[in-house]
PDB file of C-alpha atoms in Angstrom:
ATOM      1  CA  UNK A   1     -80.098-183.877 -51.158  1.00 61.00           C
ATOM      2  CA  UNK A   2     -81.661-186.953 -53.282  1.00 79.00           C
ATOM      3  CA  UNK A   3     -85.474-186.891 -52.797  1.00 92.00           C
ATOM      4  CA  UNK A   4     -87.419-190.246 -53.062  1.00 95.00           C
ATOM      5  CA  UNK A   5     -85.762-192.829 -55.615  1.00 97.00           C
ATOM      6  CA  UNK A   6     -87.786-195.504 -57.718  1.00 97.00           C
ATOM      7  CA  UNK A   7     -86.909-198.133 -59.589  1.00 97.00           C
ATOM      8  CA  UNK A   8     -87.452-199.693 -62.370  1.00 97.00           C
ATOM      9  CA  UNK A   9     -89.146-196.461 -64.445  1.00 96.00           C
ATOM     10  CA  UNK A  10     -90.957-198.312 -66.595  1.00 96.00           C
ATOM     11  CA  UNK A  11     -91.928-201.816 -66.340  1.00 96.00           C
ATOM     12  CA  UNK A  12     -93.975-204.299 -68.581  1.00 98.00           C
ATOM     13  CA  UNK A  13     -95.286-207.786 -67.426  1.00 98.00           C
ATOM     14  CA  UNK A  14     -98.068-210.070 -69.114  1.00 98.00           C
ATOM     15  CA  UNK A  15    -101.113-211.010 -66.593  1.00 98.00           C
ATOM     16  CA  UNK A  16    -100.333-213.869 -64.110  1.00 98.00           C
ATOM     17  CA  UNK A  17     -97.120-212.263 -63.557  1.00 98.00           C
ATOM     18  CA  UNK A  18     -95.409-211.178 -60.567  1.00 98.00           C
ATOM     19  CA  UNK A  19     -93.718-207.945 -60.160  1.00 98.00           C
ATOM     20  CA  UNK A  20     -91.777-206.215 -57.753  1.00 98.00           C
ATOM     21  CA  UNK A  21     -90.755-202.529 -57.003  1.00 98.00           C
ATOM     22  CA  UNK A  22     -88.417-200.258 -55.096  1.00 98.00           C
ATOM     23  CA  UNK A  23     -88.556-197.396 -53.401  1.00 98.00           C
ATOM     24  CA  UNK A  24     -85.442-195.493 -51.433  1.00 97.00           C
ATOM     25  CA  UNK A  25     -86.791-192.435 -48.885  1.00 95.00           C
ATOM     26  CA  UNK A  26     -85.218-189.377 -48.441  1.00 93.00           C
ATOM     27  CA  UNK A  27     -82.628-189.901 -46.168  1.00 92.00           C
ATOM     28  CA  UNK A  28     -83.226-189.433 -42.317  1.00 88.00           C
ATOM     29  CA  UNK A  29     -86.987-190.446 -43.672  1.00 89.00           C
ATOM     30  CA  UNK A  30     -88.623-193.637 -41.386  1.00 89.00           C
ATOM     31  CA  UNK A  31     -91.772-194.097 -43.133  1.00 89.00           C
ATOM     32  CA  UNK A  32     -92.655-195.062 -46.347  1.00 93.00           C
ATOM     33  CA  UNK A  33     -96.162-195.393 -47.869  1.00 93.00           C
ATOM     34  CA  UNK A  34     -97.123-196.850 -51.670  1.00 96.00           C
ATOM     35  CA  UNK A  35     -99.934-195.264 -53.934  1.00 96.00           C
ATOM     36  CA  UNK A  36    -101.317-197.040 -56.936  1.00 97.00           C
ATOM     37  CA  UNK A  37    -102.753-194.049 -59.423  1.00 96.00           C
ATOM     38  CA  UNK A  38    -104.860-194.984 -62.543  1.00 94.00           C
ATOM     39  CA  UNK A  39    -104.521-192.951 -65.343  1.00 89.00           C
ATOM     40  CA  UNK A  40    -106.935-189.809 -64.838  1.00 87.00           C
ATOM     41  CA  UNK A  41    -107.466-190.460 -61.142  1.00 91.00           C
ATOM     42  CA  UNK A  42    -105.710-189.826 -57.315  1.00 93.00           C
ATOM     43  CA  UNK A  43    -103.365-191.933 -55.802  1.00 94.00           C
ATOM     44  CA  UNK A  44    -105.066-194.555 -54.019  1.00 95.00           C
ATOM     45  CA  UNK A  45    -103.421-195.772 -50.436  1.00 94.00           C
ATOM     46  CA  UNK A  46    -101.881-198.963 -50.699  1.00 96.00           C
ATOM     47  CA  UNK A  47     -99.830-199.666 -47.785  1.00 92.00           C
ATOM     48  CA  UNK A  48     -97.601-197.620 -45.209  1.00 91.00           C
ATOM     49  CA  UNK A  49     -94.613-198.684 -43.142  1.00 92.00           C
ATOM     50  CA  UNK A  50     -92.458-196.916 -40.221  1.00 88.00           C
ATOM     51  CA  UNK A  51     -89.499-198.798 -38.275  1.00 86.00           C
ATOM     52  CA  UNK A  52     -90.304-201.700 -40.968  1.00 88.00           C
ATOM     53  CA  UNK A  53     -93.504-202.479 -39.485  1.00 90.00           C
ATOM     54  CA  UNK A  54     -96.610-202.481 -41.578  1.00 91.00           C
ATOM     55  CA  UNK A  55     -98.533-199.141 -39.841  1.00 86.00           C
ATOM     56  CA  UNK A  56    -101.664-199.253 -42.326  1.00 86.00           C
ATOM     57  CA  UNK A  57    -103.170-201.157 -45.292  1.00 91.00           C
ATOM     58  CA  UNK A  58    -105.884-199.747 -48.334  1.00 92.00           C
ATOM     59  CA  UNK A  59    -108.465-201.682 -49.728  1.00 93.00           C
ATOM     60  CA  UNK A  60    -106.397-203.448 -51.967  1.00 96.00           C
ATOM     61  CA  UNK A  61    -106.506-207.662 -52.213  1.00 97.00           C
ATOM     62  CA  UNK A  62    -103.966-209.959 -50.768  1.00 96.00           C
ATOM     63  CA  UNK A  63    -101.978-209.891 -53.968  1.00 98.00           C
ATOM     64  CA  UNK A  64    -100.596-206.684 -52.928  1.00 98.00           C
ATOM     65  CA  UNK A  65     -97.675-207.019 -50.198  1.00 97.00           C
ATOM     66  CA  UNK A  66     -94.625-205.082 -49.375  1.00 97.00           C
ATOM     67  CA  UNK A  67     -91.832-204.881 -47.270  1.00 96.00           C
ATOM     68  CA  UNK A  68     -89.389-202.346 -45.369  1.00 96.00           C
ATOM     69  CA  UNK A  69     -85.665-202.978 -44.677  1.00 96.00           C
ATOM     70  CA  UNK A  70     -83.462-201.965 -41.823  1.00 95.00           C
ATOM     71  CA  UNK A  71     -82.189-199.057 -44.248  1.00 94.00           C
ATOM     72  CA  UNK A  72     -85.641-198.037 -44.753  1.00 95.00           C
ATOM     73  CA  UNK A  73     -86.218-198.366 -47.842  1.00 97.00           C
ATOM     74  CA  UNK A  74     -89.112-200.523 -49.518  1.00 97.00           C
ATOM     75  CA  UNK A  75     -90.241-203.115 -51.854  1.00 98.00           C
ATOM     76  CA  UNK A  76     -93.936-203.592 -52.844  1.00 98.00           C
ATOM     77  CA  UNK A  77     -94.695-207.041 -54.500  1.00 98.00           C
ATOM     78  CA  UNK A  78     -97.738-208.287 -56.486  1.00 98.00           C
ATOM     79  CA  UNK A  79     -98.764-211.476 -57.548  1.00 98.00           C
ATOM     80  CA  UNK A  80    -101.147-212.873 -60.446  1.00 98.00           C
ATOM     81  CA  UNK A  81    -101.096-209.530 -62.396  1.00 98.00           C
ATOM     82  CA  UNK A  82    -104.463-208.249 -64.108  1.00 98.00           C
ATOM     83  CA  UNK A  83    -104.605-206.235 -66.622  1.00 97.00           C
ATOM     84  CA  UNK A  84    -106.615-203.565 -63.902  1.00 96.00           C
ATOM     85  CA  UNK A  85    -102.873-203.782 -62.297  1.00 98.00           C
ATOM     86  CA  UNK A  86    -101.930-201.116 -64.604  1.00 97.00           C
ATOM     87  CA  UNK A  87    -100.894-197.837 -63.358  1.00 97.00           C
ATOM     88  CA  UNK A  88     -98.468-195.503 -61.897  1.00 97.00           C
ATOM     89  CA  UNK A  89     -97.048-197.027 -58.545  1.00 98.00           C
ATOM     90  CA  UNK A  90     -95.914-193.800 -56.305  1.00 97.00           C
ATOM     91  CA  UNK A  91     -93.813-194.230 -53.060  1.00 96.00           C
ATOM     92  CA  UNK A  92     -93.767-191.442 -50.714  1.00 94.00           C
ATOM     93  CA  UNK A  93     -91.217-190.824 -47.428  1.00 91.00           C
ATOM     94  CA  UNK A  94     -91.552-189.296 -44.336  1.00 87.00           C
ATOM     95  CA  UNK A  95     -90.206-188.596 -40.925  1.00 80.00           C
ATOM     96  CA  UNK A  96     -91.681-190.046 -38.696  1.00 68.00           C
ATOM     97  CA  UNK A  97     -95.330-191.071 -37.683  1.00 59.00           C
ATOM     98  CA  UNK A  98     -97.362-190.220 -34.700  1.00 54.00           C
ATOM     99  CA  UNK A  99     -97.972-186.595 -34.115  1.00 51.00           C
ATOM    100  CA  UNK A 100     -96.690-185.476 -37.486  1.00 56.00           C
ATOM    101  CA  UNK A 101     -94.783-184.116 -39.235  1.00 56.00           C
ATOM    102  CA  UNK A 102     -97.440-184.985 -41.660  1.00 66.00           C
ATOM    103  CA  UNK A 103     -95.419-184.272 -44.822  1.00 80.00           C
ATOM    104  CA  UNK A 104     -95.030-186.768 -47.658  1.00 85.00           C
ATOM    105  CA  UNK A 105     -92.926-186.255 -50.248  1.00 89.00           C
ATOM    106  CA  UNK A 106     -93.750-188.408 -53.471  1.00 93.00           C
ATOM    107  CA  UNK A 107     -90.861-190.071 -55.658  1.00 95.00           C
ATOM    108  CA  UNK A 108     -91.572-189.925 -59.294  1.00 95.00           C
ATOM    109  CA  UNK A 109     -92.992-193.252 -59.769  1.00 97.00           C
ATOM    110  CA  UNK A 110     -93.018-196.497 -61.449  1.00 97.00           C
ATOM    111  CA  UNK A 111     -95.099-196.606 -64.578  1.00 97.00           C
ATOM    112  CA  UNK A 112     -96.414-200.452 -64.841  1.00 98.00           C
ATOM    113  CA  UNK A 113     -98.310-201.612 -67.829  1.00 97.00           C
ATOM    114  CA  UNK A 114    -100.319-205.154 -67.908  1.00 98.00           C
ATOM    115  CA  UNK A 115    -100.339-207.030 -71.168  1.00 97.00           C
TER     116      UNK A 115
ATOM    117  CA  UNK B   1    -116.924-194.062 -50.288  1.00 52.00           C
ATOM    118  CA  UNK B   2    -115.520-190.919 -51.800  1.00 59.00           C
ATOM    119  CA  UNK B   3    -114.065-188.710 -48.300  1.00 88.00           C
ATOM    120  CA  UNK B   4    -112.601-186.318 -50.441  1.00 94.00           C
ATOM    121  CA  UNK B   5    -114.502-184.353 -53.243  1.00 95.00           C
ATOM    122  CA  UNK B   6    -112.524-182.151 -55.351  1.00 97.00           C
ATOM    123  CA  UNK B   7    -114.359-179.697 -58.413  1.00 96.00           C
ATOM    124  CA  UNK B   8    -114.033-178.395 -61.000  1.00 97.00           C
ATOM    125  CA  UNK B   9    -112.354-181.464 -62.870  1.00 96.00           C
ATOM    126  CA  UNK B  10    -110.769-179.476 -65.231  1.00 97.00           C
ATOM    127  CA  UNK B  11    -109.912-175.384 -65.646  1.00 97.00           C
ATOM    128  CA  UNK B  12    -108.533-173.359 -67.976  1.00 98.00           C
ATOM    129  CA  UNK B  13    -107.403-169.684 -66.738  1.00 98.00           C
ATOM    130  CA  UNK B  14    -105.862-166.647 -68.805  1.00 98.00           C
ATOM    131  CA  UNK B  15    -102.662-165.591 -67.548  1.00 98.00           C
ATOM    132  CA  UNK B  16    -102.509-163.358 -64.466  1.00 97.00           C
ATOM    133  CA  UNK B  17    -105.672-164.527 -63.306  1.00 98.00           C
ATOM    134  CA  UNK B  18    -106.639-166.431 -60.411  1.00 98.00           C
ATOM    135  CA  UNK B  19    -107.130-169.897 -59.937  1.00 98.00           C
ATOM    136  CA  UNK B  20    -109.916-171.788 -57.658  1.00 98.00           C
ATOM    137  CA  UNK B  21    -110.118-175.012 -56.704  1.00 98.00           C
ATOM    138  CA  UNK B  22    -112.360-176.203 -54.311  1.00 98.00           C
ATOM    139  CA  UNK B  23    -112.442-179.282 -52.027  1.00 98.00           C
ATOM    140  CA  UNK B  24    -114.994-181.163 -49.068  1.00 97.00           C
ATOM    141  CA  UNK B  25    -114.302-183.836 -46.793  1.00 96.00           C
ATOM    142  CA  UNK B  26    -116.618-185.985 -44.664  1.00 93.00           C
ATOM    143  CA  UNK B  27    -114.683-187.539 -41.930  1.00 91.00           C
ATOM    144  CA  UNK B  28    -114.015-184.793 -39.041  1.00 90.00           C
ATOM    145  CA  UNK B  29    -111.019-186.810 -37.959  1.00 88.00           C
ATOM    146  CA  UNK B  30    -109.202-185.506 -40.809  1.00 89.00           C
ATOM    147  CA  UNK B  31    -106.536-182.964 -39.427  1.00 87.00           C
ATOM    148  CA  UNK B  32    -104.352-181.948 -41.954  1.00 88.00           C
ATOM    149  CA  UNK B  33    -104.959-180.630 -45.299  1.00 92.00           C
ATOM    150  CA  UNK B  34    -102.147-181.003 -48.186  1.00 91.00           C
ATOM    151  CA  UNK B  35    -102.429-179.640 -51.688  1.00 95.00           C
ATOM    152  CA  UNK B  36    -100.442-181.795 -54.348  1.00 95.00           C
ATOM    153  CA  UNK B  37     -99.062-180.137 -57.595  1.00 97.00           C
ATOM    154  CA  UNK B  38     -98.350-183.069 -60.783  1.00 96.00           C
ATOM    155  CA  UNK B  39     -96.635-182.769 -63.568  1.00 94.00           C
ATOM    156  CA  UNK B  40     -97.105-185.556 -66.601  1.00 90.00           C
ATOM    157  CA  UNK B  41     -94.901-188.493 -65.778  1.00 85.00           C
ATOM    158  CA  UNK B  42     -94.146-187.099 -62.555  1.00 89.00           C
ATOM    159  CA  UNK B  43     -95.309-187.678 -58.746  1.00 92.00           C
ATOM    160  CA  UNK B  44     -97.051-185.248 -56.761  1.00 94.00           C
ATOM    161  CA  UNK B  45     -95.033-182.459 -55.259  1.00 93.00           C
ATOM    162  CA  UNK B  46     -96.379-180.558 -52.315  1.00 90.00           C
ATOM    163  CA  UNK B  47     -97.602-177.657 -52.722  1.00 93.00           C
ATOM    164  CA  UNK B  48     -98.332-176.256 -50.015  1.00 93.00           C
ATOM    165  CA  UNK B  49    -100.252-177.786 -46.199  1.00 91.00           C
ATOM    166  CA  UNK B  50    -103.050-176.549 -43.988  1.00 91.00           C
ATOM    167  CA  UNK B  51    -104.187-177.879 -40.297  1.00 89.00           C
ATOM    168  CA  UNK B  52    -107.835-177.265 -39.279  1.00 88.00           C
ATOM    169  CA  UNK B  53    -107.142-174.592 -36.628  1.00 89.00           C
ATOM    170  CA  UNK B  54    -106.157-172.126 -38.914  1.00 91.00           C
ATOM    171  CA  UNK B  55    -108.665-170.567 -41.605  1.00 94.00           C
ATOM    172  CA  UNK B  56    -106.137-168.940 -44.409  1.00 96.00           C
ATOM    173  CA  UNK B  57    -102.731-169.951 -45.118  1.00 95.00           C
ATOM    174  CA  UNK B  58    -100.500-168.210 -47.815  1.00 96.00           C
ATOM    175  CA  UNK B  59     -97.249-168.880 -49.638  1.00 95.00           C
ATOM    176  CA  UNK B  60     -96.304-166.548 -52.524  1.00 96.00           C
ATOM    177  CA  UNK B  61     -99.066-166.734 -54.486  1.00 97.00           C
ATOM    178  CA  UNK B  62    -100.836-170.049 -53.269  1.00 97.00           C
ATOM    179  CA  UNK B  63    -103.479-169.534 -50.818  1.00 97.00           C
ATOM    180  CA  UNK B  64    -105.132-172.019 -48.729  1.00 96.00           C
ATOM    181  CA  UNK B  65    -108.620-171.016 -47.097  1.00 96.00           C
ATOM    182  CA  UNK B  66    -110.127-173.302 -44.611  1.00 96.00           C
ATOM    183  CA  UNK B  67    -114.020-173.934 -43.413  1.00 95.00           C
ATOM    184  CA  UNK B  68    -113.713-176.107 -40.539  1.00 94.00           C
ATOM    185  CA  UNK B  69    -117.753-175.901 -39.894  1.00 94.00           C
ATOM    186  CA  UNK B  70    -118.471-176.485 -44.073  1.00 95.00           C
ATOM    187  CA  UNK B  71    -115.747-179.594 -44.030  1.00 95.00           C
ATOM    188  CA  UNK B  72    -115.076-177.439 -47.142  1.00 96.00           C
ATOM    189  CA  UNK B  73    -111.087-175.878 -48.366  1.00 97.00           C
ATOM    190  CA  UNK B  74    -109.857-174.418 -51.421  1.00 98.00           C
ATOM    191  CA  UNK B  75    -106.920-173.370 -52.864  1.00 98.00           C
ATOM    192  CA  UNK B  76    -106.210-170.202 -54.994  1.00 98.00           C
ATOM    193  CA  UNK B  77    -103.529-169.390 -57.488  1.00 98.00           C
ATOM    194  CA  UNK B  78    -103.255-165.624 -58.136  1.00 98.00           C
ATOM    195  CA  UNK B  79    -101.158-164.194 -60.653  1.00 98.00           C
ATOM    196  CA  UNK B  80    -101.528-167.374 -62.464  1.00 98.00           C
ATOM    197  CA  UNK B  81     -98.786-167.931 -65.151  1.00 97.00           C
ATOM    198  CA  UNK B  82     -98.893-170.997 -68.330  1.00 97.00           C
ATOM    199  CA  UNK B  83     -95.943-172.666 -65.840  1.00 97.00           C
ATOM    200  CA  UNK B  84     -98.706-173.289 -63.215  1.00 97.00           C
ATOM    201  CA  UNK B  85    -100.270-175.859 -65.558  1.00 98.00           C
ATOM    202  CA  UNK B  86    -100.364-178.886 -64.189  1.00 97.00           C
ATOM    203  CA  UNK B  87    -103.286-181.634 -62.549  1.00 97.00           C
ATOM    204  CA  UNK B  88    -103.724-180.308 -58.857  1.00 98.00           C
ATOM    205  CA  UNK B  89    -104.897-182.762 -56.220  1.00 97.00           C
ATOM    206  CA  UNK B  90    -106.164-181.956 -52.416  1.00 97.00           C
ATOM    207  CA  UNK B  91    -106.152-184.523 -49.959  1.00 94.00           C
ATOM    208  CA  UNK B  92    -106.717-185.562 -46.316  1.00 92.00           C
ATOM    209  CA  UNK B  93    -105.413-187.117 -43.528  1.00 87.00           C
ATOM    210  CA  UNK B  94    -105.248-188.238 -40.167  1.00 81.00           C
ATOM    211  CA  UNK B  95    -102.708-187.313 -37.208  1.00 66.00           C
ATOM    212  CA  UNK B  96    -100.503-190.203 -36.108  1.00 52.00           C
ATOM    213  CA  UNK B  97    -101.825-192.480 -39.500  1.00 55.00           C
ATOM    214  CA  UNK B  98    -100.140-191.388 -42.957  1.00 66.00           C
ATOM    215  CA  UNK B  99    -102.937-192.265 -45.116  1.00 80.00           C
ATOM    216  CA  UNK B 100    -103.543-189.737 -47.336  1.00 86.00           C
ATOM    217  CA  UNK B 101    -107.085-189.364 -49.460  1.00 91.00           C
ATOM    218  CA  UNK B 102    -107.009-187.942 -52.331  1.00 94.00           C
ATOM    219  CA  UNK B 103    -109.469-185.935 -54.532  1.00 95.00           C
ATOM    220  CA  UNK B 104    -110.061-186.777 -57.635  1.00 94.00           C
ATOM    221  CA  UNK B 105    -108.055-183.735 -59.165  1.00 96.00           C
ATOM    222  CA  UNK B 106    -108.112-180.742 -61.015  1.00 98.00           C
ATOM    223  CA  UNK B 107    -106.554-180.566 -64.595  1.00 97.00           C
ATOM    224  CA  UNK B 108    -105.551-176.373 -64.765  1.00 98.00           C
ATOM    225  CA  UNK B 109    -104.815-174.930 -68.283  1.00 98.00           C
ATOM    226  CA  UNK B 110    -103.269-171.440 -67.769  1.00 98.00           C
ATOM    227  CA  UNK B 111    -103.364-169.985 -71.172  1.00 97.00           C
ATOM    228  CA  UNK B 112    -101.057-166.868 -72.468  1.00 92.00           C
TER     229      UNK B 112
END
C-alpha cells in the first residue's frame, strides 16, 4: 500500500512569494495534519483537518492556510514568504479523530528553501 | 512554552549496547505517548506508541517505560546496531485532538 505522498520534493521561491504544497493520505486515512520542521529541531504543528474541516491550528500567522478536498487529500498555502519560511514541510494521515486511533504516519516531506 | 523536554541532544553508543533516551511532559491531558524514528531527508516513522495506563511497553528491542506520577518516559534500544542511527523524537498528544508535540530530539550515533 502507498503511504503518505508529497509533492513537489524540493521547492525554491524568493521572499514575497507564495507557495503551495500537496499532500495525499494513506488511503482509507480522514485526517491530515501539516508540520513545519527547521533544520535541527521537531516538527512544529501547523494545522490539522478531518472530513475537510479545519479540526486545529498552531501558532503559526495568518500567512499559513490550507485546505482538504472531498478525496482527502491536502494543500497547505503560504503567502509573503520570509526567509524564516525555510524548512521541511511534513504532512501526516490518519484514521480518524476522536477517540483515537492516535497514529500518524508522516510522508517524507517537502524540503522548501527561501531566497 | 516547551511541553515536551527531550535529553540527551545527542548520543553516541557502541554496538550491542543500549540506548536511553529520556523525555518529560507538563500538561497531564496528554494521553498518548509516540516515539518517532528520522532518517536524513526523510519524515518521521513511528516507532513505536505508549498510553498512560500502562508503565512498560516492548517491541523487539524498543522499550517504552512510562512514569505517569514523574510526567517523565523513556525509550530504550538494546542490542543497539550502526542501522539504529538516526535523530529520535518523543512526542505528546491529546485524545480526540491530533496535535502532536514534539521534543526537541535526540541525534544517536551507534558506532561498530
Amino acid at each position: 500500500d502507498a503511504g503518505v505522498t508529497q509533492s513537489p520534493t524540493h521547492l525554491i521561491k524568493t521572499r514575497g512569494q507564495q507557495v503551495t504544497l500537496r499532500c495525499s493520505p494513506i488511503s482509507g486515512h480522514k485526517s491530515v495534519s501539516w508540520y513545519q520542521q527547521v533544520l535541527g529541531q521537531g516538527p512544529q504543528f501547523i494545522f490539522q483537518y478531518y472530513e475537510k474541516e479545519e479540526r486545529g491550528r498552531g501558532n503559526f500567522p495568518d500567512r499559513f492556510s490550507a485546505r482538504q478536498f472531498p478525496n482527502y487529500s491536502s494543500e497547505l498555502n503560504v503567502n509573503a514568504l520570509l526567509l524564516g519560511d525555510s524548512a521541511l514541510y511534513l504532512c501526516a494521515s490518519s484514521s480518524g479523530l476522536a477517540g483515537g486511533p492516535y497514529e500518524q504516519y508522516f510522508g517524507p516531506g517537502t524540503r522548501l528553501t527561501v531566497t | 512554552q516547551q511541553q515536551v523536554k527531550q535529553s540527551p541532544q545527542s548520543l553516541i553508543v557502541q554496538k550491542g549496547g543500549i540506548s536511553i533516551i529520556n523525555c518529560a511532559y507538563e500538561n497531564t491531558a496528554f494521553d498518548y505517548f509516540p516515539w518517532y524514528q528520522q532518517f536524513p531527508g526523510k519524515g518521521p516513522a513511528l516507532l513505536i506508541a505508549i498510553r498512560p495506563d500502562v508503565s512498560e511497553k516492548k517491541e523487539g528491542r524498543f522499550t517504552i517505560s512510562f512514569n505517569k506520577s514523574a510526567k517523565q518516559f523513556s525509550l530504550h534500544i538494546m542490542d543497539s546496531q550502526p542501522g539504529d542511527s538516526a535523530t529520535y523524537f518523543c512526542a505528546a498528544s491529546k485524545g480526540g485532538y491530533q496535535k502532536v508535540t514534539f521534543g526537541t530530539g535526540t541525534k544517536l550515533q551507534v558506532i561498530p
